[in-house]
């Protein structure tokens, strides 16, 4: 019987410059809207004769709704835990310092559609994707259940409350980008590289803009199956796979970050000189400069490269 990690050291953190932990906050999408839909069904169904009967039905439907949500989120978390159990040897081979009887995850909250847990930063993005993919297999009121995940990656000595707030903010940002008529799950993350001033918008508008005014991030990424959008998680995984294939010098890939910041023209020249076109596979069609529609298509993967171990 494996136990959950209680100390940050038990999460598998390696003692080097990459010893980052991640707090992940997951929250169900549009739960208020779903409840409103349920309320509207009953709103016009009351007559003086059926009040008692309708009350009973409404209460039962509310309870069922609550149980279905709770069950779906618990099953998604269980799927994540089971995946980690299966992958323990693989994670050790990939540099996580895991003790034999301990699972490298610490559960903080698992209550209805509100979830929070802590892992080593290197598995956080994949853990969230596994959770959300599993969650979408469940339905409530005839609609698949979706959620968003915010992942704050920080050094282990960083104040917990600040990290937790950042994960909540990232989750909110992921939710806010979803169009009204779309039901999908998204992931957003931020790596705190130094002092964090509690204003993510500021940081993103300053640090994540190029000198020619373009945007470096594609995230939040859409995790839902079947998404072919530029910002789909599937495309991000493909980028990662190509980068980690060993076909390219790691330092040449990392040096792209500086060029990305300078802007499209600079990155285009850098890709040309260093023959890095194969990084832009078929799924990045129309982005041979490394940019498409004013956004950099590879930044998410390059920035996160050292904080990412694939699990699926």
Coordinates of C-alpha atoms in Angstrom, one line a residue:
X1 CA 0.0 0.0 0.0
X2 CA 1.6 3.2 -1.2
X3 CA 1.2 6.4 0.9
X4 CA 0.7 9.9 -0.4
X5 CA 3.7 12.2 0.0
X6 CA 3.5 14.4 3.1
X7 CA 6.8 16.4 2.7
X8 CA 7.9 18.2 -0.4
X9 CA 11.0 16.0 -0.4
X10 CA 8.8 13.0 -1.0
X11 CA 7.5 14.4 -4.2
X12 CA 10.6 13.3 -6.0
X13 CA 12.4 16.7 -6.2
X14 CA 16.0 16.5 -7.4
X15 CA 18.4 18.7 -5.6
X16 CA 19.5 20.8 -8.5
X17 CA 18.5 24.1 -10.2
X18 CA 15.3 22.3 -11.4
X19 CA 14.0 21.5 -8.0
X20 CA 10.6 22.9 -8.5
X21 CA 7.3 21.9 -7.1
X22 CA 3.9 22.6 -8.6
X23 CA 0.6 23.4 -7.0
X24 CA -2.3 22.5 -9.3
X25 CA -5.7 23.9 -8.9
X26 CA -8.6 22.3 -10.9
X27 CA -12.1 23.7 -10.9
X28 CA -15.2 22.5 -12.8
X29 CA -16.5 24.7 -15.7
X30 CA -19.8 26.6 -15.5
X31 CA -21.2 24.7 -12.5
X32 CA -23.4 27.7 -11.7
X33 CA -24.8 27.6 -15.2
X34 CA -25.6 23.9 -15.0
X35 CA -27.5 24.4 -11.8
X36 CA -29.3 27.3 -13.3
X37 CA -30.4 25.1 -16.2
X38 CA -31.7 22.6 -13.6
X39 CA -33.5 25.3 -11.8
X40 CA -35.2 26.6 -15.0
X41 CA -36.5 23.1 -15.7
X42 CA -38.4 23.3 -12.4
X43 CA -39.3 26.9 -12.4
X44 CA -42.3 26.7 -14.5
X45 CA -43.4 23.2 -13.5
X46 CA -45.0 24.1 -10.1
X47 CA -48.8 24.1 -9.6
X48 CA -50.7 24.4 -6.3
X49 CA -51.4 20.6 -6.5
X50 CA -47.9 19.3 -7.2
X51 CA -45.7 21.5 -5.0
X52 CA -44.7 18.8 -2.6
X53 CA -44.0 16.2 -5.3
X54 CA -42.0 18.7 -7.3
X55 CA -40.0 19.7 -4.2
X56 CA -39.0 16.1 -3.7
X57 CA -38.0 15.7 -7.3
X58 CA -36.0 18.9 -7.3
X59 CA -34.2 17.9 -4.2
X60 CA -33.4 14.5 -5.6
X61 CA -32.1 16.0 -8.8
X62 CA -29.9 18.4 -6.9
X63 CA -28.5 15.5 -4.9
X64 CA -27.9 13.5 -8.0
X65 CA -26.1 16.4 -9.6
X66 CA -23.9 16.8 -6.6
X67 CA -23.1 13.0 -6.5
X68 CA -22.4 12.8 -10.2
X69 CA -19.9 15.7 -10.0
X70 CA -18.2 14.4 -6.8
X71 CA -17.9 10.9 -8.4
X72 CA -16.5 12.2 -11.7
X73 CA -13.8 14.3 -10.0
X74 CA -12.9 11.5 -7.6
X75 CA -12.6 9.0 -10.5
X76 CA -10.4 11.5 -12.4
X77 CA -8.1 11.9 -9.4
X78 CA -8.0 8.1 -9.0
X79 CA -7.0 7.7 -12.6
X80 CA -4.2 10.1 -12.0
X81 CA -3.0 8.2 -8.9
X82 CA -3.2 4.9 -10.8
X83 CA -1.1 6.3 -13.6
X84 CA 1.5 7.5 -11.2
X85 CA 1.6 4.0 -9.5
X86 CA 2.1 2.4 -12.9
X87 CA 4.9 4.8 -13.8
X88 CA 7.0 4.8 -10.7
X89 CA 10.0 3.0 -12.2
X90 CA 9.8 5.2 -15.3
X91 CA 9.7 8.3 -13.2
X92 CA 12.8 7.2 -11.2
X93 CA 14.6 6.5 -14.4
X94 CA 13.7 10.1 -15.5
X95 CA 15.2 11.7 -12.4
X96 CA 12.6 11.8 -9.7
X97 CA 13.9 10.8 -6.3
X98 CA 10.9 8.6 -5.3
X99 CA 10.9 6.5 -2.1
X100 CA 9.5 3.0 -2.6
X101 CA 6.4 3.2 -0.5
X102 CA 5.4 6.8 -1.4
X103 CA 3.4 8.2 -4.3
X104 CA 4.8 11.4 -5.5
X105 CA 1.6 13.5 -5.1
X106 CA 0.1 15.3 -2.1
X107 CA -3.6 15.8 -2.1
X108 CA -4.7 19.1 -0.6
X109 CA -8.3 19.5 -1.6
X110 CA -10.7 17.0 -3.3
X111 CA -14.2 18.4 -2.7
X112 CA -16.9 18.3 -5.3
X113 CA -15.5 20.1 -8.4
X114 CA -12.7 21.8 -6.4
X115 CA -9.3 20.0 -6.5
X116 CA -5.9 20.9 -5.4
X117 CA -2.7 18.8 -5.2
X118 CA 1.1 19.2 -5.2
X119 CA 3.6 17.3 -7.3
X120 CA 7.1 17.7 -8.7
X121 CA 6.9 20.4 -11.4
X122 CA 8.2 18.0 -14.0
X123 CA 5.0 15.9 -14.0
X124 CA 2.5 18.6 -13.2
X125 CA 1.3 19.4 -16.7
X126 CA 0.9 15.8 -17.7
X127 CA -0.9 15.0 -14.4
X128 CA -3.4 17.7 -15.1
X129 CA -4.0 16.5 -18.6
X130 CA -4.6 13.0 -17.4
X131 CA -7.1 14.2 -14.8
X132 CA -9.0 16.4 -17.3
X133 CA -9.1 13.8 -20.0
X134 CA -10.5 11.2 -17.6
X135 CA -13.0 13.8 -16.2
X136 CA -14.5 14.4 -19.7
X137 CA -15.6 10.8 -19.9
X138 CA -18.3 11.7 -17.4
X139 CA -21.6 13.5 -18.0
X140 CA -24.0 15.6 -16.0
X141 CA -27.4 16.8 -17.2
X142 CA -26.6 15.3 -20.6
X143 CA -23.4 17.2 -21.1
X144 CA -19.8 16.1 -20.6
X145 CA -18.1 17.5 -17.5
X146 CA -15.2 19.8 -18.2
X147 CA -12.8 21.8 -16.0
X148 CA -9.7 24.0 -16.1
X149 CA -6.4 23.5 -14.4
X150 CA -4.0 26.2 -13.2
X151 CA -0.4 25.1 -12.4
X152 CA 2.0 27.3 -10.4
X153 CA 5.6 26.1 -10.6
X154 CA 7.9 27.4 -7.9
X155 CA 11.0 26.5 -5.9
X156 CA 10.2 24.4 -2.9
X157 CA 11.0 27.2 -0.4
X158 CA 8.5 29.5 -2.0
X159 CA 5.5 30.6 0.3
X160 CA 2.7 28.2 -0.2
X161 CA -0.2 30.8 0.0
X162 CA 1.3 32.8 -2.8
X163 CA 1.7 29.7 -5.0
X164 CA -1.8 28.6 -4.2
X165 CA -3.2 32.0 -5.2
X166 CA -1.2 31.9 -8.4
X167 CA -2.6 28.5 -9.3
X168 CA -6.2 29.8 -8.7
X169 CA -5.5 32.8 -10.9
X170 CA -4.2 30.6 -13.7
X171 CA -7.3 28.5 -13.4
X172 CA -9.5 31.6 -13.7
X173 CA -7.5 32.8 -16.8
X174 CA -7.9 29.4 -18.5
X175 CA -11.7 29.5 -17.9
X176 CA -12.1 33.1 -19.0
X177 CA -10.8 32.3 -22.5
X178 CA -13.4 29.6 -23.3
X179 CA -16.1 30.9 -25.7
X180 CA -19.7 30.8 -24.4
X181 CA -20.9 28.1 -26.7
X182 CA -17.9 25.8 -26.2
X183 CA -17.6 23.1 -23.6
X184 CA -13.9 22.2 -23.2
X185 CA -11.1 21.7 -20.7
X186 CA -8.0 23.9 -20.6
X187 CA -4.6 24.1 -18.8
X188 CA -2.5 27.1 -18.0
X189 CA 0.7 27.3 -16.1
X190 CA 3.4 29.7 -14.9
X191 CA 7.0 29.1 -13.9
X192 CA 8.1 31.6 -11.2
X193 CA 11.7 32.4 -12.1
X194 CA 12.6 34.9 -9.5
X195 CA 10.3 37.4 -7.7
X196 CA 6.6 37.1 -8.4
X197 CA 4.8 40.4 -8.0
X198 CA 1.3 38.9 -7.6
X199 CA 0.1 40.4 -10.9
X200 CA 0.1 37.8 -13.6
X201 CA -1.4 40.1 -16.2
X202 CA 1.4 42.6 -15.7
X203 CA 4.0 39.9 -16.1
X204 CA 2.5 38.4 -19.2
X205 CA 2.1 41.8 -20.8
X206 CA 5.7 42.7 -20.1
X207 CA 7.8 39.6 -20.0
X208 CA 5.8 37.5 -22.5
X209 CA 5.6 40.0 -25.3
X210 CA 8.2 40.3 -28.1
X211 CA 10.0 43.5 -28.9
X212 CA 7.9 43.7 -32.1
X213 CA 4.6 43.5 -30.1
X214 CA 3.7 39.8 -30.6
X215 CA 2.7 37.4 -27.9
X216 CA 5.0 34.5 -26.8
X217 CA 2.3 32.2 -25.3
X218 CA -0.2 30.0 -26.9
X219 CA -1.4 28.8 -23.5
X220 CA -4.0 28.2 -22.0
X221 CA -4.0 25.0 -23.9
X222 CA -7.1 23.0 -24.9
X223 CA -7.0 19.5 -23.5
X224 CA -10.3 18.2 -24.9
X225 CA -10.0 15.4 -27.3
X226 CA -10.3 16.3 -31.0
X227 CA -9.1 19.9 -30.7
X228 CA -6.8 20.8 -33.6
X229 CA -6.5 24.4 -32.5
X230 CA -2.9 25.8 -32.5
X231 CA -3.2 25.9 -28.7
X232 CA -4.3 22.3 -28.4
X233 CA -2.4 20.2 -25.8
X234 CA -2.0 17.6 -28.4
X235 CA 0.2 19.9 -30.5
X236 CA 2.2 20.9 -27.4
X237 CA 2.9 17.3 -26.8
X238 CA 4.1 16.8 -30.4
X239 CA 6.4 19.9 -30.0
X240 CA 7.8 18.4 -26.8
X241 CA 8.3 15.0 -28.4
X242 CA 10.3 16.5 -31.3
X243 CA 12.4 18.6 -29.0
X244 CA 13.2 15.8 -26.7
X245 CA 13.9 13.3 -29.5
X246 CA 17.7 14.0 -29.3
X247 CA 17.8 15.1 -33.0
X248 CA 18.7 18.7 -32.0
X249 CA 21.2 20.2 -29.7
X250 CA 19.5 21.2 -26.4
X251 CA 21.5 24.4 -26.2
X252 CA 20.3 25.5 -29.7
X253 CA 16.7 24.9 -28.7
X254 CA 17.1 26.8 -25.4
X255 CA 18.8 29.7 -27.2
X256 CA 15.7 30.2 -29.2
X257 CA 14.1 31.8 -26.1
X258 CA 16.3 34.9 -26.6
X259 CA 15.5 35.1 -30.2
X260 CA 11.8 34.6 -29.6
X261 CA 11.8 37.6 -27.3
X262 CA 13.4 39.7 -30.0
X263 CA 10.6 38.9 -32.4
X264 CA 9.5 37.1 -35.5
X265 CA 12.2 38.2 -37.8
X266 CA 15.0 37.3 -35.4
X267 CA 13.6 33.9 -34.7
X268 CA 13.1 33.2 -38.4
X269 CA 16.8 34.0 -39.1
X270 CA 17.9 31.8 -36.1
X271 CA 15.8 28.9 -37.3
X272 CA 17.3 29.3 -40.8
X273 CA 20.9 29.5 -39.7
X274 CA 20.7 26.6 -37.3
X275 CA 18.5 24.5 -39.6
X276 CA 15.8 24.0 -37.0
X277 CA 12.9 23.8 -39.4
X278 CA 12.2 20.1 -38.5
X279 CA 11.1 21.4 -35.1
X280 CA 8.0 22.8 -36.9
X281 CA 6.3 19.6 -37.9
X282 CA 3.2 19.3 -40.0
X283 CA 1.0 20.2 -37.0
X284 CA 2.7 23.7 -37.1
X285 CA 1.8 24.4 -40.7
X286 CA 1.9 28.0 -41.6
X287 CA 4.4 28.8 -38.8
X288 CA 7.7 28.5 -40.5
X289 CA 9.0 31.6 -38.8
X290 CA 8.0 30.1 -35.5
X291 CA 5.1 32.5 -35.3
X292 CA 1.5 32.3 -36.4
X293 CA -1.3 34.9 -36.1
X294 CA 0.9 37.1 -33.9
X295 CA 1.8 34.3 -31.4
X296 CA 4.9 32.2 -31.0
X297 CA 4.0 28.5 -31.5
X298 CA 7.1 27.0 -29.8
X299 CA 7.6 29.1 -26.8
X300 CA 5.4 27.1 -24.4
X301 CA 7.3 23.9 -25.1
X302 CA 10.8 25.5 -25.1
X303 CA 10.2 27.4 -21.8
X304 CA 8.8 24.3 -20.2
X305 CA 11.2 21.7 -21.6
X306 CA 13.1 21.1 -18.4
X307 CA 9.9 20.9 -16.4
X308 CA 8.2 18.2 -18.3
X309 CA 8.2 14.4 -18.3
X310 CA 5.7 12.7 -20.5
X311 CA 3.4 10.2 -18.8
X312 CA 1.3 9.1 -21.7

